[in-house]
Amino acid sequence: MEPQLGSHELLHVFSFLEARDLLCAAQVDKVWNEVARTQELWRHLCLRRWSSCKASQMTLGTQTWKQYYLCRSELEFRMESGRPEKDFICKAIAGHKGEIDELAYISTNEYRFNGQEKSVVCTVSSDATVRAWDLHEGTQIWSSPLQPAALVNLVTYPRLQLVVTVDERGLIKVWKAEDGCEWASFSLPTYSSALEACDILEGPLLLVSDLACRSLCCFPGSVDTGTRPPRAASQARYKLSPMYSMVVSASALSVLFNEYCYWFLAACAEGALYTLTVPPLQLLSRVSVFPSNRTSLLCSPDRQWVFASTQNSDLGPKVFHTLSLLCPSEDEPPVYTTLPVELTSRACWAPAEAARLTVMHRNDNGMQLVVTTYELEAKKTRNRVDILVQQIASFLLPDTMMPPQLMKSHGSQVILLVSGSELVLFTVHGLQLAAFQDHQRPITSMWVGQTRVITSSFDLSLRVYLWSKDNKLPVLRSCYHLLGGSHRWASGFTHVESDSMSIVGVEARNIGTSILRSYYFKVQRG
């Protein structure tokens, strides 16, 4: 009789197997089945396949690592296939009596397969209400009371379950995502042009800029535990309120900031940048940026930088050091630098880098569009913080290319540009990687994630693309269309967003209203 391997030896052998082979090994006999179900084996497979799948970032609940692996693999397969009815359920969700201006997920973007997962989005509309929607059930969860003016923008804090909105008059409000109850309010002197949610170790931040531009870039409500206050803050004088100031140490500063949960940045028509705490909406600072000019805001992935610009102006864009906005000095303005470019039209941060910024602008004679990439660094000395800017790449866009209306980054090297109905990919050095013409009419919005890209268009379709993983440079593959309703009733998609289990688009109707169209992907549990 041949000697049999013990459970420890089997466990060692099984650690070299892929998931498919491990499932086959489990069919041999009872002993092999038990060893093949070992949690550590499946945890190792999860970490090897999904680098972001860390136990500290996950809430497994009642599911096992094996169940997690199988469910997430199935979900990825269905999102790659996109077969109607088989892979996803499409629902049209109506309720607003006006046009939907912005939407954002309030549910956390986590992979959970224990029956408690839910995709929830919030929307603001010209009908002067903010509403929350369950995309799986296709139902409205709650609606706010009618507001004094049309709501034009919002950001969400999924971890805190809070929604922040602003209306066309500049009234900012915080809402509880659970039931839609109003929490706090703050009035800007004029209407707002941009909102930015910014959360760091010391606490979240709300940035607000002014003029009636309805652009928004929102970051997930999670605290970056790798961020530390700069040493320059260790013995600096900070203005804590209009009433008093004091010298604080770095540790005391961190404790002070943690009294506030999240922060918010806003810009208004007077050209000022406002920094507010969330949820109480207390004013931390007000900084003049571009007087009487519409201002756009963009926070870096590590939340340490705030990019502020005004489009097609000879005023150069500015990059602020976030901490200096939270605690401005009595004697010195916030720490910022002005980039050496003019006539800026678009900008984006590289999601895989802490402080890599790409800016689209005109060249010196104003005739050609240039895409320039910078890296920023905060040089900290005993009494001050200096910003170092290094240009790492720059290239001219082809003369035959229409001026892009959208620009976003993927990883650290890839830039995605939308020009009319075309999606074009470049490296930061100007090498064109791909060009897609899948839409018949202009693209209206673009969502870029780690695994896929989704575009929306006036042709009443969403296009789903997937990133390939086996190349030195990411390669994007066009996969399938998600269709909207009838052209008889709808004029096209205006927005698109996505989370781990769903895709949602805003479908504009010919009668001046909007609906949500959700695509919820199926997963078999058990």
Short mmCIF file of C-alpha atoms in Angstrom, two decimals:
data_model
loop_
_atom_site.label_atom_id
_atom_site.label_comp_id
_atom_site.label_asym_id
_atom_site.label_seq_id
_atom_site.Cartn_x
_atom_site.Cartn_y
_atom_site.Cartn_z
CA MET A 1 0.00 0.00 0.00
CA GLU A 2 1.45 3.38 -1.03
CA PRO A 3 1.90 5.96 1.75
CA GLN A 4 -0.66 8.76 1.73
CA LEU A 5 0.09 12.44 2.17
CA GLY A 6 -0.99 13.94 5.46
CA SER A 7 -3.06 17.08 5.74
CA HIS A 8 0.01 19.30 6.30
CA GLU A 9 1.75 17.92 3.22
CA LEU A 10 -1.44 18.31 1.18
CA LEU A 11 -1.82 21.89 2.36
CA HIS A 12 1.71 22.67 1.18
CA VAL A 13 1.08 21.09 -2.23
CA PHE A 14 -2.30 22.81 -2.62
CA SER A 15 -0.71 26.22 -1.94
CA PHE A 16 0.82 26.04 -5.45
CA LEU A 17 -2.53 25.39 -7.19
CA GLU A 18 -4.78 27.84 -8.98
CA ALA A 19 -8.45 28.07 -8.03
CA ARG A 20 -9.65 25.80 -10.84
CA ASP A 21 -7.15 23.06 -9.85
CA LEU A 22 -8.03 23.46 -6.18
CA LEU A 23 -11.71 22.90 -6.95
CA CYS A 24 -10.82 19.74 -8.89
CA ALA A 25 -8.66 18.45 -6.03
CA ALA A 26 -11.60 18.89 -3.67
CA GLN A 27 -13.48 16.20 -5.65
CA VAL A 28 -10.97 13.40 -4.87
CA ASP A 29 -12.08 12.37 -1.39
CA LYS A 30 -13.17 13.70 1.98
CA VAL A 31 -9.66 14.48 3.23
CA TRP A 32 -8.68 16.36 0.10
CA ASN A 33 -12.00 18.22 0.21
CA GLU A 34 -11.42 19.40 3.75
CA VAL A 35 -7.87 20.56 3.01
CA ALA A 36 -8.99 22.29 -0.19
CA ARG A 37 -11.50 24.33 1.83
CA THR A 38 -8.80 25.79 4.10
CA GLN A 39 -9.39 29.50 4.50
CA GLU A 40 -5.73 30.44 4.20
CA LEU A 41 -5.52 28.84 0.73
CA TRP A 42 -8.42 30.90 -0.59
CA ARG A 43 -7.24 34.04 1.17
CA HIS A 44 -3.88 33.64 -0.57
CA LEU A 45 -5.67 33.23 -3.93
CA CYS A 46 -7.69 36.39 -3.30
CA LEU A 47 -4.62 38.43 -2.42
CA ARG A 48 -2.73 37.08 -5.43
CA ARG A 49 -5.53 37.90 -7.88
CA TRP A 50 -6.69 41.19 -6.37
CA SER A 51 -3.85 43.20 -4.85
CA SER A 52 -6.33 45.59 -3.27
CA CYS A 53 -8.07 42.72 -1.47
CA LYS A 54 -6.53 43.24 1.96
CA ALA A 55 -8.20 41.93 5.06
CA SER A 56 -7.94 45.35 6.70
CA GLN A 57 -10.04 46.82 3.88
CA MET A 58 -12.66 44.08 3.78
CA THR A 59 -15.76 43.16 5.68
CA LEU A 60 -16.25 39.46 5.05
CA GLY A 61 -19.22 39.09 7.38
CA THR A 62 -20.60 35.56 7.17
CA GLN A 63 -18.89 34.73 3.87
CA THR A 64 -15.70 32.68 3.64
CA TRP A 65 -12.66 33.48 1.55
CA LYS A 66 -13.67 30.72 -0.85
CA GLN A 67 -17.14 32.20 -1.25
CA TYR A 68 -15.63 35.63 -1.74
CA TYR A 69 -13.27 34.36 -4.45
CA LEU A 70 -15.97 32.49 -6.34
CA CYS A 71 -18.53 35.31 -6.11
CA ARG A 72 -16.11 38.02 -7.17
CA SER A 73 -14.81 35.88 -10.06
CA GLU A 74 -18.39 35.34 -11.23
CA LEU A 75 -19.12 39.05 -10.94
CA GLU A 76 -16.08 39.92 -13.05
CA PHE A 77 -17.12 37.38 -15.68
CA ARG A 78 -20.62 38.85 -15.89
CA MET A 79 -19.29 42.41 -16.11
CA GLU A 80 -16.96 41.32 -18.92
CA SER A 81 -19.76 39.55 -20.81
CA GLY A 82 -22.61 42.04 -20.38
CA ARG A 83 -25.38 39.78 -21.67
CA PRO A 84 -28.84 41.30 -21.10
CA GLU A 85 -31.01 39.34 -18.66
CA LYS A 86 -28.30 36.68 -18.18
CA ASP A 87 -25.66 38.90 -16.59
CA PHE A 88 -27.54 42.00 -15.43
CA ILE A 89 -30.96 43.41 -14.71
CA CYS A 90 -31.82 46.76 -16.33
CA LYS A 91 -34.32 49.05 -14.63
CA ALA A 92 -35.65 52.50 -15.46
CA ILE A 93 -36.10 54.54 -12.26
CA ALA A 94 -38.25 57.68 -12.46
CA GLY A 95 -39.19 60.22 -9.81
CA HIS A 96 -37.60 63.61 -10.44
CA LYS A 97 -39.84 66.20 -12.08
CA GLY A 98 -36.86 68.08 -13.54
CA GLU A 99 -33.44 67.40 -15.04
CA ILE A 100 -30.89 65.47 -12.97
CA ASP A 101 -27.75 67.62 -12.75
CA GLU A 102 -25.44 65.35 -10.74
CA LEU A 103 -25.37 61.90 -9.15
CA ALA A 104 -22.98 60.04 -6.84
CA TYR A 105 -22.90 56.73 -4.98
CA ILE A 106 -23.56 56.91 -1.26
CA SER A 107 -23.03 53.17 -0.74
CA THR A 108 -19.46 52.05 -0.05
CA ASN A 109 -17.65 50.57 -3.05
CA GLU A 110 -16.91 47.23 -1.41
CA TYR A 111 -17.16 43.69 -2.73
CA ARG A 112 -19.60 42.04 -0.33
CA PHE A 113 -21.50 38.88 -1.14
CA ASN A 114 -23.27 38.10 2.12
CA GLY A 115 -26.71 39.32 1.10
CA GLN A 116 -26.20 42.75 2.67
CA GLU A 117 -24.63 44.46 -0.35
CA LYS A 118 -26.60 47.34 -1.85
CA SER A 119 -25.91 49.98 -4.49
CA VAL A 120 -27.41 53.35 -3.57
CA VAL A 121 -26.99 56.63 -5.45
CA CYS A 122 -28.05 60.18 -4.64
CA THR A 123 -29.16 62.73 -7.24
CA VAL A 124 -29.87 66.46 -7.37
CA SER A 125 -32.27 68.02 -9.83
CA SER A 126 -33.69 71.24 -11.18
CA ASP A 127 -36.91 70.23 -9.38
CA ALA A 128 -35.16 71.47 -6.18
CA THR A 129 -34.91 68.06 -4.46
CA VAL A 130 -32.16 65.62 -3.51
CA ARG A 131 -33.14 61.94 -3.62
CA ALA A 132 -31.66 58.52 -2.83
CA TRP A 133 -32.26 55.43 -4.98
CA ASP A 134 -31.80 51.66 -4.54
CA LEU A 135 -30.40 50.49 -7.88
CA HIS A 136 -31.01 46.79 -7.19
CA GLU A 137 -34.66 47.21 -6.34
CA GLY A 138 -35.16 50.10 -8.75
CA THR A 139 -36.94 52.20 -6.13
CA GLN A 140 -36.67 55.59 -4.47
CA ILE A 141 -35.53 55.40 -0.85
CA TRP A 142 -36.25 59.00 0.14
CA SER A 143 -36.70 62.51 -1.21
CA SER A 144 -35.90 65.80 0.50
CA PRO A 145 -38.54 68.48 0.93
CA LEU A 146 -38.77 71.03 -1.88
CA GLN A 147 -35.81 73.45 -1.58
CA PRO A 148 -35.85 77.23 -2.18
CA ALA A 149 -33.90 76.88 -5.46
CA ALA A 150 -32.78 74.24 -7.96
CA LEU A 151 -30.00 71.96 -6.67
CA VAL A 152 -27.02 71.92 -9.03
CA ASN A 153 -24.26 69.85 -7.40
CA LEU A 154 -23.51 67.28 -4.71
CA VAL A 155 -20.76 65.21 -3.12
CA THR A 156 -21.18 62.16 -0.90
CA TYR A 157 -19.35 60.69 2.10
CA PRO A 158 -20.14 56.96 2.04
CA ARG A 159 -18.27 56.16 5.28
CA LEU A 160 -20.20 58.82 7.16
CA GLN A 161 -23.42 58.25 5.20
CA LEU A 162 -23.73 61.96 4.48
CA VAL A 163 -24.68 63.90 1.34
CA VAL A 164 -23.70 67.54 0.69
CA THR A 165 -25.64 69.60 -1.86
CA VAL A 166 -25.52 73.15 -3.16
CA ASP A 167 -28.27 75.07 -4.93
CA GLU A 168 -28.02 77.69 -7.67
CA ARG A 169 -27.98 80.49 -5.08
CA GLY A 170 -25.01 79.06 -3.15
CA LEU A 171 -26.87 77.45 -0.22
CA ILE A 172 -24.95 74.37 0.95
CA LYS A 173 -26.72 71.68 2.99
CA VAL A 174 -25.72 68.40 4.63
CA TRP A 175 -28.21 65.49 4.57
CA LYS A 176 -28.27 62.17 6.37
CA ALA A 177 -28.13 59.45 3.72
CA GLU A 178 -30.17 57.02 5.81
CA ASP A 179 -33.40 59.03 5.88
CA GLY A 180 -32.79 62.32 4.06
CA CYS A 181 -32.98 64.49 7.18
CA GLU A 182 -31.25 67.86 6.95
CA TRP A 183 -28.22 68.17 9.26
CA ALA A 184 -26.62 71.58 8.64
CA SER A 185 -26.50 74.49 6.17
CA PHE A 186 -24.14 77.24 5.08
CA SER A 187 -24.75 80.15 2.67
CA LEU A 188 -22.12 81.28 0.20
CA PRO A 189 -22.31 84.97 -0.83
CA THR A 190 -22.82 83.90 -4.46
CA TYR A 191 -23.52 80.71 -6.37
CA SER A 192 -20.97 77.89 -6.44
CA SER A 193 -18.89 76.65 -9.38
CA ALA A 194 -17.29 73.58 -7.82
CA LEU A 195 -17.49 71.27 -4.83
CA GLU A 196 -14.75 68.93 -3.69
CA ALA A 197 -14.81 66.33 -0.93
CA CYS A 198 -11.36 65.89 0.55
CA ASP A 199 -10.58 63.46 3.39
CA ILE A 200 -7.19 62.94 5.01
CA LEU A 201 -5.89 61.54 8.30
CA GLU A 202 -6.64 64.74 10.17
CA GLY A 203 -10.23 64.68 8.97
CA PRO A 204 -12.36 65.18 5.86
CA LEU A 205 -12.59 68.49 4.07
CA LEU A 206 -15.12 70.29 1.89
CA LEU A 207 -13.88 72.62 -0.83
CA VAL A 208 -16.26 75.03 -2.57
CA SER A 209 -15.59 77.36 -5.49
CA ASP A 210 -17.94 79.78 -7.19
CA LEU A 211 -19.59 80.72 -10.49
CA ALA A 212 -22.21 78.54 -12.09
CA CYS A 213 -20.07 75.71 -13.41
CA ARG A 214 -21.60 72.35 -12.47
CA SER A 215 -18.44 70.29 -12.52
CA LEU A 216 -17.70 67.83 -9.73
CA CYS A 217 -15.04 65.33 -8.83
CA CYS A 218 -15.73 63.38 -5.68
CA PHE A 219 -13.50 61.08 -3.68
CA PRO A 220 -14.64 58.12 -1.59
CA GLY A 221 -15.21 58.77 2.08
CA SER A 222 -12.28 56.84 3.48
CA VAL A 223 -9.39 58.06 5.60
CA ASP A 224 -5.88 57.68 4.22
CA THR A 225 -3.99 56.34 7.23
CA GLY A 226 -0.69 56.78 5.42
CA THR A 227 -0.93 60.57 5.53
CA ARG A 228 0.92 62.58 8.16
CA PRO A 229 0.85 66.30 8.92
CA PRO A 230 3.92 68.14 7.59
CA ARG A 231 6.67 68.93 10.03
CA ALA A 232 6.19 72.59 9.29
CA ALA A 233 3.00 72.33 11.30
CA SER A 234 4.86 71.22 14.41
CA GLN A 235 5.62 74.76 15.61
CA ALA A 236 3.50 77.01 13.41
CA ARG A 237 0.89 79.61 14.30
CA TYR A 238 -2.54 78.60 12.96
CA LYS A 239 -5.79 80.49 12.95
CA LEU A 240 -8.27 78.15 14.61
CA SER A 241 -11.35 80.38 14.50
CA PRO A 242 -12.23 84.05 13.99
CA MET A 243 -12.00 84.42 17.78
CA TYR A 244 -8.47 83.29 18.67
CA SER A 245 -5.22 81.70 17.54
CA MET A 246 -2.61 79.55 19.25
CA VAL A 247 0.59 77.62 18.69
CA VAL A 248 0.00 73.88 18.50
CA SER A 249 2.22 70.83 18.12
CA ALA A 250 1.79 68.27 15.34
CA SER A 251 0.16 65.77 17.69
CA ALA A 252 -2.20 68.38 19.12
CA LEU A 253 -3.02 69.50 15.60
CA SER A 254 -4.05 65.96 14.68
CA VAL A 255 -6.29 65.68 17.72
CA LEU A 256 -7.81 69.06 16.94
CA PHE A 257 -8.60 68.05 13.34
CA ASN A 258 -10.16 64.79 14.43
CA GLU A 259 -12.87 66.77 16.19
CA TYR A 260 -14.22 67.34 12.70
CA CYS A 261 -15.27 64.31 10.74
CA TYR A 262 -14.89 65.40 7.14
CA TRP A 263 -14.10 68.60 5.29
CA PHE A 264 -15.37 70.25 2.15
CA LEU A 265 -13.99 72.75 -0.37
CA ALA A 266 -16.12 75.16 -2.38
CA ALA A 267 -15.51 78.11 -4.70
CA CYS A 268 -17.98 80.93 -5.34
CA ALA A 269 -18.57 83.75 -7.83
CA GLU A 270 -16.39 86.22 -5.98
CA GLY A 271 -13.42 83.99 -6.88
CA ALA A 272 -12.90 82.71 -3.33
CA LEU A 273 -12.12 79.21 -2.09
CA TYR A 274 -14.01 78.17 1.05
CA THR A 275 -12.92 75.37 3.38
CA LEU A 276 -15.71 73.93 5.56
CA THR A 277 -15.97 71.13 8.07
CA VAL A 278 -18.49 68.33 7.61
CA PRO A 279 -21.02 67.67 9.01
CA PRO A 280 -21.31 70.91 11.03
CA LEU A 281 -20.37 73.13 8.02
CA GLN A 282 -18.15 75.43 10.03
CA LEU A 283 -15.92 77.77 8.05
CA LEU A 284 -12.20 77.01 8.41
CA SER A 285 -10.81 79.43 5.83
CA ARG A 286 -11.62 81.68 2.90
CA VAL A 287 -8.95 82.32 0.25
CA SER A 288 -9.15 84.58 -2.81
CA VAL A 289 -8.02 82.53 -5.83
CA PHE A 290 -9.27 83.96 -9.15
CA PRO A 291 -11.35 87.10 -8.49
CA SER A 292 -14.55 87.19 -10.56
CA ASN A 293 -13.59 84.06 -12.51
CA ARG A 294 -15.24 80.64 -12.61
CA THR A 295 -13.03 78.23 -10.68
CA SER A 296 -12.65 74.44 -10.93
CA LEU A 297 -11.26 72.32 -8.08
CA LEU A 298 -9.54 68.93 -8.04
CA CYS A 299 -8.03 67.08 -5.05
CA SER A 300 -5.05 64.77 -5.46
CA PRO A 301 -5.40 61.04 -4.63
CA ASP A 302 -3.49 61.47 -1.36
CA ARG A 303 -5.63 64.54 -0.53
CA GLN A 304 -2.52 66.61 0.12
CA TRP A 305 -2.99 68.91 -2.90
CA VAL A 306 -5.82 71.01 -4.32
CA PHE A 307 -5.67 72.10 -7.96
CA ALA A 308 -7.59 75.30 -8.77
CA SER A 309 -7.99 76.69 -12.28
CA THR A 310 -10.10 78.97 -14.39
CA GLN A 311 -10.68 77.83 -17.96
CA ASN A 312 -9.16 79.53 -21.02
CA SER A 313 -7.64 82.37 -19.03
CA ASP A 314 -4.14 83.84 -19.01
CA LEU A 315 -4.21 83.31 -15.24
CA GLY A 316 -2.03 80.30 -14.45
CA PRO A 317 -3.61 77.43 -12.45
CA LYS A 318 -2.70 77.16 -8.78
CA VAL A 319 -1.90 74.14 -6.62
CA PHE A 320 -2.52 74.53 -2.87
CA HIS A 321 -1.04 72.47 -0.07
CA THR A 322 -4.19 71.17 1.63
CA LEU A 323 -3.01 71.48 5.22
CA SER A 324 -2.40 75.20 4.77
CA LEU A 325 -6.09 75.60 3.80
CA LEU A 326 -7.21 73.82 6.95
CA CYS A 327 -5.20 75.99 9.32
CA PRO A 328 -4.23 79.23 7.57
CA SER A 329 -1.61 81.32 9.31
CA GLU A 330 -2.50 84.75 10.63
CA ASP A 331 0.56 86.27 8.99
CA GLU A 332 0.97 84.23 5.81
CA PRO A 333 -1.41 83.11 3.04
CA PRO A 334 -1.95 79.40 2.29
CA VAL A 335 0.97 77.59 0.69
CA TYR A 336 0.51 77.33 -3.09
CA THR A 337 2.36 77.47 -6.39
CA THR A 338 1.29 78.76 -9.81
CA LEU A 339 2.00 76.44 -12.73
CA PRO A 340 3.82 78.02 -15.70
CA VAL A 341 0.98 77.51 -18.21
CA GLU A 342 -1.86 79.64 -19.56
CA LEU A 343 -5.24 79.02 -21.18
CA THR A 344 -5.84 75.85 -19.16
CA SER A 345 -8.82 73.78 -20.29
CA ARG A 346 -8.63 70.39 -18.51
CA ALA A 347 -6.72 68.69 -15.69
CA CYS A 348 -6.58 65.34 -13.87
CA TRP A 349 -4.51 63.57 -11.21
CA ALA A 350 -2.91 60.17 -11.85
CA PRO A 351 -4.74 57.79 -9.45
CA ALA A 352 -1.70 55.54 -8.92
CA GLU A 353 0.60 58.40 -7.91
CA ALA A 354 0.48 60.61 -4.85
CA ALA A 355 1.01 63.91 -6.66
CA ARG A 356 1.17 63.53 -10.46
CA LEU A 357 -0.89 66.16 -12.24
CA THR A 358 -1.69 66.37 -15.97
CA VAL A 359 -2.86 69.70 -17.41
CA MET A 360 -4.21 70.48 -20.89
CA HIS A 361 -3.41 74.01 -22.03
CA ARG A 362 -2.47 76.12 -25.05
CA ASN A 363 1.13 76.57 -26.16
CA ASP A 364 2.93 79.91 -26.02
CA ASN A 365 1.34 81.27 -29.20
CA GLY A 366 -2.09 79.97 -28.19
CA MET A 367 -2.51 77.96 -31.38
CA GLN A 368 -2.02 74.33 -30.28
CA LEU A 369 -3.22 72.21 -27.37
CA VAL A 370 -0.50 70.79 -25.14
CA VAL A 371 -0.76 68.06 -22.49
CA THR A 372 1.83 68.54 -19.75
CA THR A 373 2.43 66.30 -16.73
CA TYR A 374 3.98 67.52 -13.47
CA GLU A 375 5.03 65.93 -10.21
CA LEU A 376 4.72 67.92 -7.00
CA GLU A 377 6.56 67.62 -3.74
CA ALA A 378 6.24 69.48 -0.46
CA LYS A 379 9.70 70.40 0.81
CA LYS A 380 9.37 70.80 4.56
CA THR A 381 11.76 72.88 6.60
CA ARG A 382 11.56 73.95 10.20
CA ASN A 383 9.34 76.99 9.68
CA ARG A 384 7.84 76.63 6.21
CA VAL A 385 6.67 74.38 3.40
CA ASP A 386 7.94 74.96 -0.14
CA ILE A 387 6.31 73.36 -3.17
CA LEU A 388 8.64 71.82 -5.74
CA VAL A 389 7.21 71.28 -9.24
CA GLN A 390 8.94 69.08 -11.81
CA GLN A 391 7.73 68.70 -15.39
CA ILE A 392 8.12 65.05 -16.37
CA ALA A 393 6.45 65.00 -19.81
CA SER A 394 4.73 67.17 -22.41
CA PHE A 395 3.32 66.63 -25.90
CA LEU A 396 1.22 68.38 -28.54
CA LEU A 397 -2.17 66.99 -29.45
CA PRO A 398 -2.62 66.19 -33.16
CA ASP A 399 -3.91 69.10 -35.24
CA THR A 400 -6.61 66.81 -36.64
CA MET A 401 -8.04 66.15 -33.18
CA MET A 402 -10.99 68.22 -32.01
CA PRO A 403 -10.38 69.94 -28.64
CA PRO A 404 -11.19 67.25 -26.04
CA GLN A 405 -14.17 67.87 -23.78
CA LEU A 406 -13.12 65.26 -21.18
CA MET A 407 -9.78 64.11 -19.76
CA LYS A 408 -8.97 61.50 -17.09
CA SER A 409 -6.02 59.34 -16.02
CA HIS A 410 -5.52 55.64 -15.38
CA GLY A 411 -2.66 54.25 -13.32
CA SER A 412 0.40 56.46 -13.60
CA GLN A 413 1.11 56.51 -17.35
CA VAL A 414 -2.17 56.59 -19.30
CA ILE A 415 -4.32 59.61 -20.22
CA LEU A 416 -7.84 59.17 -21.62
CA LEU A 417 -9.22 61.95 -23.82
CA VAL A 418 -12.73 62.31 -25.21
CA SER A 419 -12.98 64.30 -28.42
CA GLY A 420 -16.50 64.47 -29.83
CA SER A 421 -17.63 60.85 -30.14
CA GLU A 422 -14.08 59.44 -30.01
CA LEU A 423 -12.17 58.02 -27.03
CA VAL A 424 -8.38 58.25 -27.41
CA LEU A 425 -5.65 56.90 -25.11
CA PHE A 426 -2.15 58.38 -24.83
CA THR A 427 0.82 57.81 -22.58
CA VAL A 428 1.99 60.87 -20.64
CA HIS A 429 4.80 61.14 -23.22
CA GLY A 430 2.36 61.35 -26.16
CA LEU A 431 2.39 57.79 -27.54
CA GLN A 432 -1.11 57.02 -28.82
CA LEU A 433 -2.19 53.63 -27.47
CA ALA A 434 -5.69 53.30 -28.91
CA ALA A 435 -8.64 55.16 -30.40
CA PHE A 436 -12.28 54.05 -30.22
CA GLN A 437 -15.25 55.31 -32.22
CA ASP A 438 -18.01 53.17 -30.72
CA HIS A 439 -20.55 55.98 -30.31
CA GLN A 440 -22.60 57.55 -33.09
CA ARG A 441 -23.05 60.87 -31.28
CA PRO A 442 -20.88 62.93 -28.86
CA ILE A 443 -19.74 61.36 -25.59
CA THR A 444 -21.18 63.22 -22.60
CA SER A 445 -19.34 61.69 -19.64
CA MET A 446 -16.69 59.11 -18.77
CA TRP A 447 -16.14 56.93 -15.70
CA VAL A 448 -12.66 55.43 -15.24
CA GLY A 449 -11.95 52.63 -12.75
CA GLN A 450 -9.19 50.13 -12.06
CA THR A 451 -10.77 47.39 -14.18
CA ARG A 452 -13.03 49.16 -16.67
CA VAL A 453 -14.00 52.39 -18.40
CA ILE A 454 -17.58 53.43 -19.21
CA THR A 455 -18.68 56.22 -21.54
CA SER A 456 -22.14 57.73 -22.02
CA SER A 457 -23.42 59.39 -25.17
CA PHE A 458 -26.29 61.26 -26.75
CA ASP A 459 -26.77 58.16 -28.94
CA LEU A 460 -28.63 56.71 -25.91
CA SER A 461 -26.02 54.07 -25.09
CA LEU A 462 -23.28 53.36 -22.58
CA ARG A 463 -20.09 51.68 -23.78
CA VAL A 464 -18.12 49.37 -21.49
CA TYR A 465 -14.36 48.87 -21.92
CA LEU A 466 -12.04 46.58 -19.93
CA TRP A 467 -8.39 46.98 -19.03
CA SER A 468 -6.02 44.13 -19.91
CA LYS A 469 -3.67 43.10 -17.11
CA ASP A 470 -0.90 41.20 -18.90
CA ASN A 471 0.91 44.15 -20.50
CA LYS A 472 3.57 46.58 -19.35
CA LEU A 473 1.30 49.44 -20.44
CA PRO A 474 -2.43 49.02 -19.79
CA VAL A 475 -4.45 48.09 -22.87
CA LEU A 476 -8.13 48.94 -23.14
CA ARG A 477 -10.54 46.58 -24.88
CA SER A 478 -13.98 47.59 -26.17
CA CYS A 479 -16.57 45.08 -24.94
CA TYR A 480 -20.28 45.89 -25.25
CA HIS A 481 -23.03 48.49 -25.32
CA LEU A 482 -25.66 49.02 -22.64
CA LEU A 483 -28.74 50.44 -24.33
CA GLY A 484 -31.12 53.02 -22.94
CA GLY A 485 -34.77 53.52 -23.68
CA SER A 486 -36.55 54.59 -26.85
CA HIS A 487 -35.33 57.55 -28.92
CA ARG A 488 -38.98 58.53 -29.09
CA TRP A 489 -38.90 59.54 -25.43
CA ALA A 490 -35.21 60.09 -24.64
CA SER A 491 -32.50 62.36 -26.03
CA GLY A 492 -29.49 60.44 -24.67
CA PHE A 493 -27.37 59.72 -21.61
CA THR A 494 -25.81 62.73 -19.86
CA HIS A 495 -23.93 61.07 -16.93
CA VAL A 496 -22.58 57.66 -15.98
CA GLU A 497 -21.23 56.25 -12.70
CA SER A 498 -20.33 52.76 -11.49
CA ASP A 499 -19.45 50.77 -8.38
CA SER A 500 -18.39 47.16 -7.82
CA MET A 501 -21.77 45.66 -8.75
CA SER A 502 -23.71 48.19 -10.83
CA ILE A 503 -23.65 50.83 -13.54
CA VAL A 504 -26.06 53.76 -13.58
CA GLY A 505 -26.70 56.41 -16.21
CA VAL A 506 -28.81 59.55 -16.31
CA GLU A 507 -31.19 59.37 -19.26
CA ALA A 508 -32.47 62.74 -20.43
CA ARG A 509 -36.08 62.85 -21.63
CA ASN A 510 -37.39 65.02 -24.45
CA ILE A 511 -39.89 66.69 -22.12
CA GLY A 512 -37.15 68.27 -19.98
CA THR A 513 -36.93 65.64 -17.23
CA SER A 514 -34.44 62.87 -16.43
CA ILE A 515 -34.61 59.30 -15.17
CA LEU A 516 -32.01 56.86 -13.88
CA ARG A 517 -31.29 53.69 -15.81
CA SER A 518 -29.52 51.09 -13.69
CA TYR A 519 -27.72 47.90 -14.71
CA TYR A 520 -27.31 45.60 -11.72
CA PHE A 521 -25.08 42.56 -12.23
CA LYS A 522 -26.11 39.18 -10.88
CA VAL A 523 -24.11 36.95 -8.53
CA GLN A 524 -25.14 33.47 -7.41
CA ARG A 525 -24.37 33.01 -3.71
CA GLY A 526 -23.92 29.79 -1.83
#
